Each structure stands twice: as structure tokens, then as C-alpha cells.
mmCIF file of C-alpha atoms in Angstrom:
data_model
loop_
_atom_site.group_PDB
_atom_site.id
_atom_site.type_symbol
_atom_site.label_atom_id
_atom_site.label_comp_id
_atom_site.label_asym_id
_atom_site.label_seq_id
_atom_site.Cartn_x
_atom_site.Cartn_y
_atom_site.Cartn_z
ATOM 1 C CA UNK A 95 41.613 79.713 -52.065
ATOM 2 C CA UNK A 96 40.083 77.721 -49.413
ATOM 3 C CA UNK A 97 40.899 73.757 -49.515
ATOM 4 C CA UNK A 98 37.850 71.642 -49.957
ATOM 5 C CA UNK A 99 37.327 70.840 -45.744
ATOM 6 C CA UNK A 100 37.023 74.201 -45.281
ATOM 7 C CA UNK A 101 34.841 74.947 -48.830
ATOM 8 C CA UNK A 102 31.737 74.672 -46.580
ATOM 9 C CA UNK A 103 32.430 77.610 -44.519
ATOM 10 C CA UNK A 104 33.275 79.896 -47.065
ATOM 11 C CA UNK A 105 29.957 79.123 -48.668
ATOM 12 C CA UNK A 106 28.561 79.539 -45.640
ATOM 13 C CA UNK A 107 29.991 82.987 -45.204
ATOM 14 C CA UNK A 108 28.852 83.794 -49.003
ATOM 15 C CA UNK A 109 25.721 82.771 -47.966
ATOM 16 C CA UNK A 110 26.074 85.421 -45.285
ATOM 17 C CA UNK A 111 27.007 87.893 -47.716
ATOM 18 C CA UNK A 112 24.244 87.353 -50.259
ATOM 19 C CA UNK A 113 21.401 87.633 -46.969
ATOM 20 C CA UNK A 114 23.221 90.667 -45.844
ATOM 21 C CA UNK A 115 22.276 92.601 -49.045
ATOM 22 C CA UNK A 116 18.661 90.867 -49.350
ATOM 23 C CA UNK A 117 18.303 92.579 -45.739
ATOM 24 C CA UNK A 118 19.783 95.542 -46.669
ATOM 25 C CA UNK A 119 17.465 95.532 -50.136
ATOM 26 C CA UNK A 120 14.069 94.822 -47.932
ATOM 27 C CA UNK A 121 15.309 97.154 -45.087
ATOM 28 C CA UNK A 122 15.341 100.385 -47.618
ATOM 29 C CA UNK A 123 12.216 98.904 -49.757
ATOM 30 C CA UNK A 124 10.142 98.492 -46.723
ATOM 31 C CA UNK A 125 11.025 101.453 -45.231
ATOM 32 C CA UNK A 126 10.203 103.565 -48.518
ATOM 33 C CA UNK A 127 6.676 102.004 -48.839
ATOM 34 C CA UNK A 128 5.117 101.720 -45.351
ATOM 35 C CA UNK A 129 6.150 105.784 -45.158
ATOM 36 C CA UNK A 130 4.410 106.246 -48.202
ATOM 37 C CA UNK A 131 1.523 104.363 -46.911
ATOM 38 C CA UNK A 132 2.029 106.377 -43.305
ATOM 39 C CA UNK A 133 2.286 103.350 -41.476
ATOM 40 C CA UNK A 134 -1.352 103.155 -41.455
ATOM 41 C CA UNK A 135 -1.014 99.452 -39.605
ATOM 42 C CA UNK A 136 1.694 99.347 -36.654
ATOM 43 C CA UNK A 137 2.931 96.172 -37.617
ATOM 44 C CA UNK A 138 4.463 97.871 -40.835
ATOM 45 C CA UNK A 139 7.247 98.625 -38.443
ATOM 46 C CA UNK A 140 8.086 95.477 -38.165
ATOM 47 C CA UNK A 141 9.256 94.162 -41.298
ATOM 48 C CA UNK A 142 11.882 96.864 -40.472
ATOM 49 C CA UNK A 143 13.229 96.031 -37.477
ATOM 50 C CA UNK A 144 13.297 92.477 -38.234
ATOM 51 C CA UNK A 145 15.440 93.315 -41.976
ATOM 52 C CA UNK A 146 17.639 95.400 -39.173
ATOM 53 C CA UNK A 147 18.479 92.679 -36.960
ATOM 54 C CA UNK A 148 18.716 90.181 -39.990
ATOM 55 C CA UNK A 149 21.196 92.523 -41.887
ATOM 56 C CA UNK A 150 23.678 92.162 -38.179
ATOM 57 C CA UNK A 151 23.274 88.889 -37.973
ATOM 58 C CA UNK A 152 24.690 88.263 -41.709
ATOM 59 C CA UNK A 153 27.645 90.483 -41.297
ATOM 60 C CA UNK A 154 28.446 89.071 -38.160
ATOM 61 C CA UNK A 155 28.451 85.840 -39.769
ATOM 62 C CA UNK A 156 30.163 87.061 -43.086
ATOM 63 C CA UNK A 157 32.581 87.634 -40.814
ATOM 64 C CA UNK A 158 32.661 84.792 -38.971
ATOM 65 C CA UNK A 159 35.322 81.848 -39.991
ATOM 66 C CA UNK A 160 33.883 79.519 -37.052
ATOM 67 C CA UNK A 161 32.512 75.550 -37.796
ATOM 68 C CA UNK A 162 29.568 75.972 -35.384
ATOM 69 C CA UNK A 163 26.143 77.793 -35.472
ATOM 70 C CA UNK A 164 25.503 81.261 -33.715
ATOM 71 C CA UNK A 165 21.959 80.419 -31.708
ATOM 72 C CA UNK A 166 21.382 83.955 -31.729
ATOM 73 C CA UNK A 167 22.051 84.765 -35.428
ATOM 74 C CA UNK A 168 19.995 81.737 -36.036
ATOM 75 C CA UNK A 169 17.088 82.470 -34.281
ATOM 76 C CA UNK A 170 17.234 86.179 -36.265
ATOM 77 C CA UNK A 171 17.299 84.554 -39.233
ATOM 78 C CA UNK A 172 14.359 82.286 -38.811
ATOM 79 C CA UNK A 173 12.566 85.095 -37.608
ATOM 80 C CA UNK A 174 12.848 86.744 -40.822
ATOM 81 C CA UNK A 175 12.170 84.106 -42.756
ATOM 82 C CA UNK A 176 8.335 83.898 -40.585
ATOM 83 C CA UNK A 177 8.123 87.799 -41.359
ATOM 84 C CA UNK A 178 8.542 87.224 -44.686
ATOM 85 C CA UNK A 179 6.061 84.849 -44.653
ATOM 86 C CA UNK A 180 3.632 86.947 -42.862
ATOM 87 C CA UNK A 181 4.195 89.895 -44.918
ATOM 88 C CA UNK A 182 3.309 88.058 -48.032
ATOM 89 C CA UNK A 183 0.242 86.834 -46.218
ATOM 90 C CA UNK A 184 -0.570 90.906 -45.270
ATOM 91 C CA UNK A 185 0.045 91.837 -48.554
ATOM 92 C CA UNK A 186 -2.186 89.039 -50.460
ATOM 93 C CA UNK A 187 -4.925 89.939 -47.720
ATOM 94 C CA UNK A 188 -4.695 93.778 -48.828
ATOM 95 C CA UNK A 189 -4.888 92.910 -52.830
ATOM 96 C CA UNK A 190 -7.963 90.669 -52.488
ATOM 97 C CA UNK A 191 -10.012 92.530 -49.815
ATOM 98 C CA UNK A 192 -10.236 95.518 -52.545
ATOM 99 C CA UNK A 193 -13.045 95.687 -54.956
ATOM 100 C CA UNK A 194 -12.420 93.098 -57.873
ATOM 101 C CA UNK A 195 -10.334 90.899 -55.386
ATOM 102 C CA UNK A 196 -7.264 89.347 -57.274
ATOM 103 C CA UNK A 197 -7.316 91.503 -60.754
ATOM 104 C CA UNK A 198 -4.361 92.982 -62.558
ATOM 105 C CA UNK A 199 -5.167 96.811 -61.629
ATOM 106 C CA UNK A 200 -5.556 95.794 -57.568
ATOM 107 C CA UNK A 201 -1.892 93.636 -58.140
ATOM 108 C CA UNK A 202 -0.515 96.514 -59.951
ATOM 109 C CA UNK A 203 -1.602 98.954 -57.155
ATOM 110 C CA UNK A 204 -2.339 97.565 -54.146
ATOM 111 C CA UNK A 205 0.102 96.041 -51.129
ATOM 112 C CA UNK A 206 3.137 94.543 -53.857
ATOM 113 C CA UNK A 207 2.826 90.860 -53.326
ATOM 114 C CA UNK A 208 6.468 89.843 -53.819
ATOM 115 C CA UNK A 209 8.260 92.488 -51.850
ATOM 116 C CA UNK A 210 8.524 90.541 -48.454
ATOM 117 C CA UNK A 211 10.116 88.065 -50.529
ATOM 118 C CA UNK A 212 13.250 89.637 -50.195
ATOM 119 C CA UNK A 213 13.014 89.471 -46.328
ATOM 120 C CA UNK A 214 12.014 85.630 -46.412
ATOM 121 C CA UNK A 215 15.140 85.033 -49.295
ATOM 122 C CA UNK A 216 17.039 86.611 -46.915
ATOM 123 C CA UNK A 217 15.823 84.864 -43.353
ATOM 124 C CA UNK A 218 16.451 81.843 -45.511
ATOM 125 C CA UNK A 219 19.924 82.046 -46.808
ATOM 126 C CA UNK A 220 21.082 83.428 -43.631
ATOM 127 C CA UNK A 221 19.619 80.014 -41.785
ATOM 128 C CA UNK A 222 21.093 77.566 -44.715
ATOM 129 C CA UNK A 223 24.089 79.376 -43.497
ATOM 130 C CA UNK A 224 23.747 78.387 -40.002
ATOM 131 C CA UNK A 225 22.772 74.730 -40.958
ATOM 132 C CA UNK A 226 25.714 74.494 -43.160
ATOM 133 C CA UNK A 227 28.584 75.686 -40.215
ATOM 134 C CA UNK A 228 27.266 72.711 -38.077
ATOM 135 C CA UNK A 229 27.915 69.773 -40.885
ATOM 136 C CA UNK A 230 31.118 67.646 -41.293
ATOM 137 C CA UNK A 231 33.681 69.532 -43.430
ATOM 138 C CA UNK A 232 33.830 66.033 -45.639
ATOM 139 C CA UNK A 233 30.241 64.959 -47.366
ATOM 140 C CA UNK A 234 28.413 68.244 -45.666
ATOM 141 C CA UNK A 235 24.520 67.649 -46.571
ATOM 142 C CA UNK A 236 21.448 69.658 -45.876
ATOM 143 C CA UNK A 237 17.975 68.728 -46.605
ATOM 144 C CA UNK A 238 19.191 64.839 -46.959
ATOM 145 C CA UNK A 239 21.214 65.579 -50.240
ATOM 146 C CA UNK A 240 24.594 66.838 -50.904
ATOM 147 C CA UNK A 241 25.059 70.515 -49.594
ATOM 148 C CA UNK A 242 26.216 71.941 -53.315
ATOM 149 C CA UNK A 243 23.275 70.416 -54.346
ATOM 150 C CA UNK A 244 20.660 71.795 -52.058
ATOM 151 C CA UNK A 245 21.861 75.205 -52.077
ATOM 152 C CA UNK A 246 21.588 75.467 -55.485
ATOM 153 C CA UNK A 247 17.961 74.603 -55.591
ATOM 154 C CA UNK A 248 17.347 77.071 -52.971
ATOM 155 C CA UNK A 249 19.045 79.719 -54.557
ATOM 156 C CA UNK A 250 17.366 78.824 -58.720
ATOM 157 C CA UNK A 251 13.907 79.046 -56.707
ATOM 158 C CA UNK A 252 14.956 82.666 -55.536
ATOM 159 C CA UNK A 253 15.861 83.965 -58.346
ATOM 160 C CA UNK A 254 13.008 82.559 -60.294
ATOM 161 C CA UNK A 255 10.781 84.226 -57.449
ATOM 162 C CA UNK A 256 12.674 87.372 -57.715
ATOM 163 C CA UNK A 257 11.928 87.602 -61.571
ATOM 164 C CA UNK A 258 8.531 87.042 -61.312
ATOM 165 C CA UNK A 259 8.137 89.980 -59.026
ATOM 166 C CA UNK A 260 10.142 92.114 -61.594
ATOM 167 C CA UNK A 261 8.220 90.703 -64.218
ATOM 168 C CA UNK A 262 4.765 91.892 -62.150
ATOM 169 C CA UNK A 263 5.992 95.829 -61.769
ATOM 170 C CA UNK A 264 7.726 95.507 -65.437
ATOM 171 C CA UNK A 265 4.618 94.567 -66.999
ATOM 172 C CA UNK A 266 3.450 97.618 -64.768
ATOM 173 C CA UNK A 267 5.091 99.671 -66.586
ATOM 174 C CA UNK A 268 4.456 98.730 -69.948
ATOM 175 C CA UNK A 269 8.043 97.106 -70.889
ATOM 176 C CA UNK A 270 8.429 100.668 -71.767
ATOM 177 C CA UNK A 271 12.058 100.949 -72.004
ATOM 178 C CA UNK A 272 13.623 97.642 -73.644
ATOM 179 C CA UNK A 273 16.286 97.130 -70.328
ATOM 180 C CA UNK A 274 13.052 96.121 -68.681
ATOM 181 C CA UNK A 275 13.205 92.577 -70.193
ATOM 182 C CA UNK A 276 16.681 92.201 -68.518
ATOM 183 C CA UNK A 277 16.027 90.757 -65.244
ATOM 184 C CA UNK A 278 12.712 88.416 -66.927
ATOM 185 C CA UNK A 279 14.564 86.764 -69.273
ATOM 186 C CA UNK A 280 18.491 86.784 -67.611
ATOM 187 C CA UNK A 281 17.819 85.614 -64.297
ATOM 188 C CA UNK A 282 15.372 82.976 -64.975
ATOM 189 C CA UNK A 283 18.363 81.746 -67.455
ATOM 190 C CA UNK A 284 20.459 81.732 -64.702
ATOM 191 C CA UNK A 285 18.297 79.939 -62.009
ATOM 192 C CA UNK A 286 17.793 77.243 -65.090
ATOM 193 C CA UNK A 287 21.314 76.629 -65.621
ATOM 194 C CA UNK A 288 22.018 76.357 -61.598
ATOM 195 C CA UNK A 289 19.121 73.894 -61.127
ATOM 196 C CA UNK A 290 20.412 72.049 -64.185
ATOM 197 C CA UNK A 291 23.566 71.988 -62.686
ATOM 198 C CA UNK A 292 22.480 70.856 -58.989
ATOM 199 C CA UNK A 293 20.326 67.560 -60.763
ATOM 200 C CA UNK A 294 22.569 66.749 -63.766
ATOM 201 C CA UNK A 295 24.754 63.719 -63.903
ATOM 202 C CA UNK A 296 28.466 64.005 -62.761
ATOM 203 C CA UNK A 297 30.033 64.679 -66.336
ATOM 204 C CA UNK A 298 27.243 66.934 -67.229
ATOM 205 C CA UNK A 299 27.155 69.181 -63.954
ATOM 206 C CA UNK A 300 30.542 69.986 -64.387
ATOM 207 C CA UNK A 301 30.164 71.181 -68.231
ATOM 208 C CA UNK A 302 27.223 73.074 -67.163
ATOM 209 C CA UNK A 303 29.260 74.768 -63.845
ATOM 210 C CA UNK A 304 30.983 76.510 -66.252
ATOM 211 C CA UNK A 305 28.447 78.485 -67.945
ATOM 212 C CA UNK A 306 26.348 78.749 -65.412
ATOM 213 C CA UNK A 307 28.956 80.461 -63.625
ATOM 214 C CA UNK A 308 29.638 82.940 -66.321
ATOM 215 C CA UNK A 309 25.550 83.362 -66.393
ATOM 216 C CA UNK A 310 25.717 84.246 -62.674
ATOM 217 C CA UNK A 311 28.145 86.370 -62.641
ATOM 218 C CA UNK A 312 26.642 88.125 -65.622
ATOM 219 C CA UNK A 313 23.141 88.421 -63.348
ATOM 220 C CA UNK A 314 24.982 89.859 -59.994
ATOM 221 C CA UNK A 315 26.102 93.091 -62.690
ATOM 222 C CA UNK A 316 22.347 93.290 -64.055
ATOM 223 C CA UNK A 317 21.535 93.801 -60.111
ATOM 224 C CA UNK A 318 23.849 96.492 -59.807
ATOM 225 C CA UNK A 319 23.169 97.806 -63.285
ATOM 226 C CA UNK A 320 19.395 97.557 -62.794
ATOM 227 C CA UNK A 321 19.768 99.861 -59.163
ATOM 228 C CA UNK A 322 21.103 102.151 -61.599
ATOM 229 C CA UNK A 323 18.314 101.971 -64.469
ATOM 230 C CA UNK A 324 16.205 103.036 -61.824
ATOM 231 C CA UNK A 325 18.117 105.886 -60.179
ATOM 232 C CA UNK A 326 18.210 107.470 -63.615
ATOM 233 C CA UNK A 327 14.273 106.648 -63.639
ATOM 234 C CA UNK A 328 13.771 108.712 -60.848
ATOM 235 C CA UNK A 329 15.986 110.980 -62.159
ATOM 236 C CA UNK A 330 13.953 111.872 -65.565
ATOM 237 C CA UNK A 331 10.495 112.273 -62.918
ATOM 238 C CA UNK A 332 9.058 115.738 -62.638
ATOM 239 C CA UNK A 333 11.701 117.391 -60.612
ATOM 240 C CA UNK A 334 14.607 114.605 -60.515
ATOM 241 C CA UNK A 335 16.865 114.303 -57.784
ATOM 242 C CA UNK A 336 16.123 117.661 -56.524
ATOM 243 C CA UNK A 337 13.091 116.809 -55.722
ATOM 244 C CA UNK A 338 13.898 113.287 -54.370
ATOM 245 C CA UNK A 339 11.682 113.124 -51.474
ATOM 246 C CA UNK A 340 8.616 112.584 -54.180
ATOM 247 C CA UNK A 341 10.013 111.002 -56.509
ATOM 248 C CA UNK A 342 11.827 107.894 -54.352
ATOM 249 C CA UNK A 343 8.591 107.191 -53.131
ATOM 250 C CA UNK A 344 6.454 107.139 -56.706
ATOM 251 C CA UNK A 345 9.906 105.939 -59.120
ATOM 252 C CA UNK A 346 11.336 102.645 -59.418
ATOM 253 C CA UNK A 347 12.106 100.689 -56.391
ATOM 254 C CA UNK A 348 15.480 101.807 -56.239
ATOM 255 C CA UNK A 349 16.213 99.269 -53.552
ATOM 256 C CA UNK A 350 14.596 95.873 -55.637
ATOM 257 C CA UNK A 351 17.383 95.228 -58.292
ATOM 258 C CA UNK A 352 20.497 94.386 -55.871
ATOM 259 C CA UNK A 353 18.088 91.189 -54.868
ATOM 260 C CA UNK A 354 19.497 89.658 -57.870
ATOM 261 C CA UNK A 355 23.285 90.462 -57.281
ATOM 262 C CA UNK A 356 22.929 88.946 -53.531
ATOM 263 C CA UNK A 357 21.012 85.823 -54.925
ATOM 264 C CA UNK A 358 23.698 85.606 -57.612
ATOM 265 C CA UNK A 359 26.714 85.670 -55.524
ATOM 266 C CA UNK A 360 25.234 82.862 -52.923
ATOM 267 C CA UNK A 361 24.572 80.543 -56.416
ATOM 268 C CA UNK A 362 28.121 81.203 -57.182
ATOM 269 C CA UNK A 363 29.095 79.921 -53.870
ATOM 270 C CA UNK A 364 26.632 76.868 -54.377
ATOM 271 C CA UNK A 365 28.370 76.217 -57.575
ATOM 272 C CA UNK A 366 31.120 75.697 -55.632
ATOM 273 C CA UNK A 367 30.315 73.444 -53.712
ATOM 274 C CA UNK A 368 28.363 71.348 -56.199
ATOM 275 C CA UNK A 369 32.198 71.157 -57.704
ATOM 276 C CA UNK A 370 33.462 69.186 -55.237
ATOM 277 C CA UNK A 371 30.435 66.678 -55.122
ATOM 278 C CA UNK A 372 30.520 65.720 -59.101
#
């Protein structure tokens, strides 16, 4: 285990980690829907390239042990983020310009809303991750509070995001199967008992650590699990695997659930931290 100087870089690397499989999540989702809409618009390659270069830049620095920023991974990172950002903006554009402008069927089944969110999550965490390498190994702070603290926040506002876009494309589908109400109700339990955690008093934050560890951990296996809820989704289509190159495109997002998992293993790292500051 890491002694507390050096507790900052291994978050930082966790951090790393976590980005790494948001990139890798929005890399395979973005890729699966822009072919199924032809990449009608050329900057739907983009999103792609950019979840690329974003998933090098966090193994490079998952594997990096240095105290100093990378420029370059840096600068890949922010430039994520800003495609996430503009990706949401595409997709909000594409939902309201329809007939009925922002109603349930053109949300349902136009551009989805809160899949470049994955590619900003990930733009972001891989940043904090840079910011973090350049503070002091004692008292390390980011955003003008305690590092433990901040990252926390970050990563409960995440996962909350995440949840609503599963609750979206759950509600979709009609709650149909009663595994759908997993990720609405786990996750946002989670991201409440790591935000608790991050603004509680000092006794408090370190009862709450505790469960809100266990609560973590139990959301990174509903990421995993849920990946597998949905190959078995597209599994029971017309077809099933066989005929795979229909029914990944028009099944679950098989990509969408690991989102949890990474957010879930950077709030473990943040919990961390937090430890060490209460």
C-alpha cells in the first residue's frame, strides 16, 4: 500500500484507470451509433478519434508513477472534455430541431442526449488526474478545497449524470425486465453516500467511508453485470448473436454499463484520499 505522500499519485493513476474505460465505453458507443446513422455529418468521426487519443493518454498515465503533469496527455484530455461538450450540444440541437422539439418520443429516438457524457466524464477525470500529479504530496488541493474532497464531488456528479441517462433509455424500454431499476436506484445511492462523505464533518466522513465504500464497490460489479444484461439482450433479438451485425446496432448499448464500474473505481480512489483529510 502506498504511504500517504505518495496517496495522491495513486489516485491519480486510478483516476487514469477509471477515464481509460469511460474512453474505451464512448469509443465503442460512438462508433456503434454514428455507423448506424452512416455518418451522415463528418464530424461524427470525431468523437472517435478524440475517445482514441483520450483512451492512450489514460493508460499512459495509469502507467505512469511520475509527480508532474504530461502537457501532451493533458491537452488530450481537455480536448475530450470540449468534445464532450460539443457532442451534447449536437445532440440537443438534433432532438429539438425535429417536429415536437423537446418531447419524450424525439428524446427516446432522436440523437441520445447523454451519450457524449461519457467522453466529457472521461476528458474530465483524465485532467483532475493531471492537476492532481502537479500538487504537494502533503495537503494536495484542487478546486481550492482538499483533493479527497473535490474528487469526490466530481465523481457523485458523474454517476448521478450517468444514471439519469440510464434512467432516459430504461424508461425507454418500459422497466420491462426488473434489473432495469439497478443502475437508477444503486448508483444514485452511491454518488449520495460519496458526496455525503466529501461534505460531512470529520467523525462523520469517516463512518460514512465505510459504507460508501462497500456501496461503490457494489456499483463497479452492477457495471460489469449490467454489460452483461445487455449482451444477453441482444442475445434473445431476432437472430441473436448470429446475427450480431443487426442486432448490436438496434439492442442495448452494450458499451454504456462499464461507465459505472470506471466512475466507481475513481470514487473509490477519492475515498481514499478523503481518508487522509478527516
Amino acid at each position: 500500500q502506498a504511504p500517504d505522500t505518495d496517496k495522491h499519485i495513486a489516485a491519480a493513476r486510478t483516476f487514469n484507470h477509471g477515464a481509460a474505460l469511460l474512453a474505451l465505453s464512448s469509443l465503442t458507443d460512438s462508433a456503434m451509433e454514428h455507423y448506424r446513422g452512416s455518418f451522415e455529418n463528418r464530424v461524427m468521426y470525431l468523437p472517435l478519434a478524440t475517445a482514441l487519443a483520450a483512451l492512450g493518454a489514460s493508460l499512459h498515465g495509469g502507467a505512469d508513477r511520475s509527480g508532474a503533469s504530461h502537457l501532451v496527455r493533458h491537452g488530450i484530455q481537455w480536448g475530450a472534455a470540449a468534445t464532450g461538450v460539443a457532442g451534447t450540444a449536437f445532440h440537443v440541437y438534433n432532438v429539438t430541431k425535429r417536429p415536437g422539439g423537446l418531447s419524450w418520443h424525439n428524446l427516446f429516438y432522436g440523437a441520445p442526449v447523454g451519450a457524449p457524457f461519457a467522453l466529457l466524464l472521461s476528458g474530465v477525470l483524465g485532467a483532475i488526474a493531471e492537476n492532481l500529479r502537479d500538487e504537494p504530496a502533503n495537503d494536495p488541493r484542487l478546486f481550492g478545497m482538499p483533493a479527497g474532497k473535490a474528487l469526490a464531488l466530481v465523481v457523485g456528479a458523474g454517476l448521478l449524470g450517468t444514471a439519469a441517462e440510464a434512467a432516459l433509455l430504461h424508461f425507454r424500454g418500459a422497466y420491462q425486465h426488473p434489473a432495469m431499476y439497478a443502475p437508477v436506484t444503486v448508483a444514485p445511492v452511491g454518488a449520495a453516500l460519496l458526496m455525503h462523505t466529501a461534505l460531512a464533518a470529520r467523525g462523520q466522513a469517516r463512518r460514512m467511508s465505510r459504507f460508501a465504500r462497500l456501496w461503490l464497490r457494489l456499483t463497479t460489479l452492477l457495471g460489469f453485470a449490467g454489460a452483461g444484461f445487455h449482451a444477453n439482450g441482444i442475445a434473445r433479438s431476432q437472430g441473436g448473436w448470429r446475427n450480431w451485425s443487426q442486432n448490436l446496432l438496434a439492442g442495448p448499448p452494450l458499451p454504456a454499463p462499464p461507465a459505472f464500474s470506471a466512475l466507481s473505481i475513481a470514487g473509490l480512489a477519492a475515498l481514499r484520499m478523503r481518508e487522509t483529510e478527516v
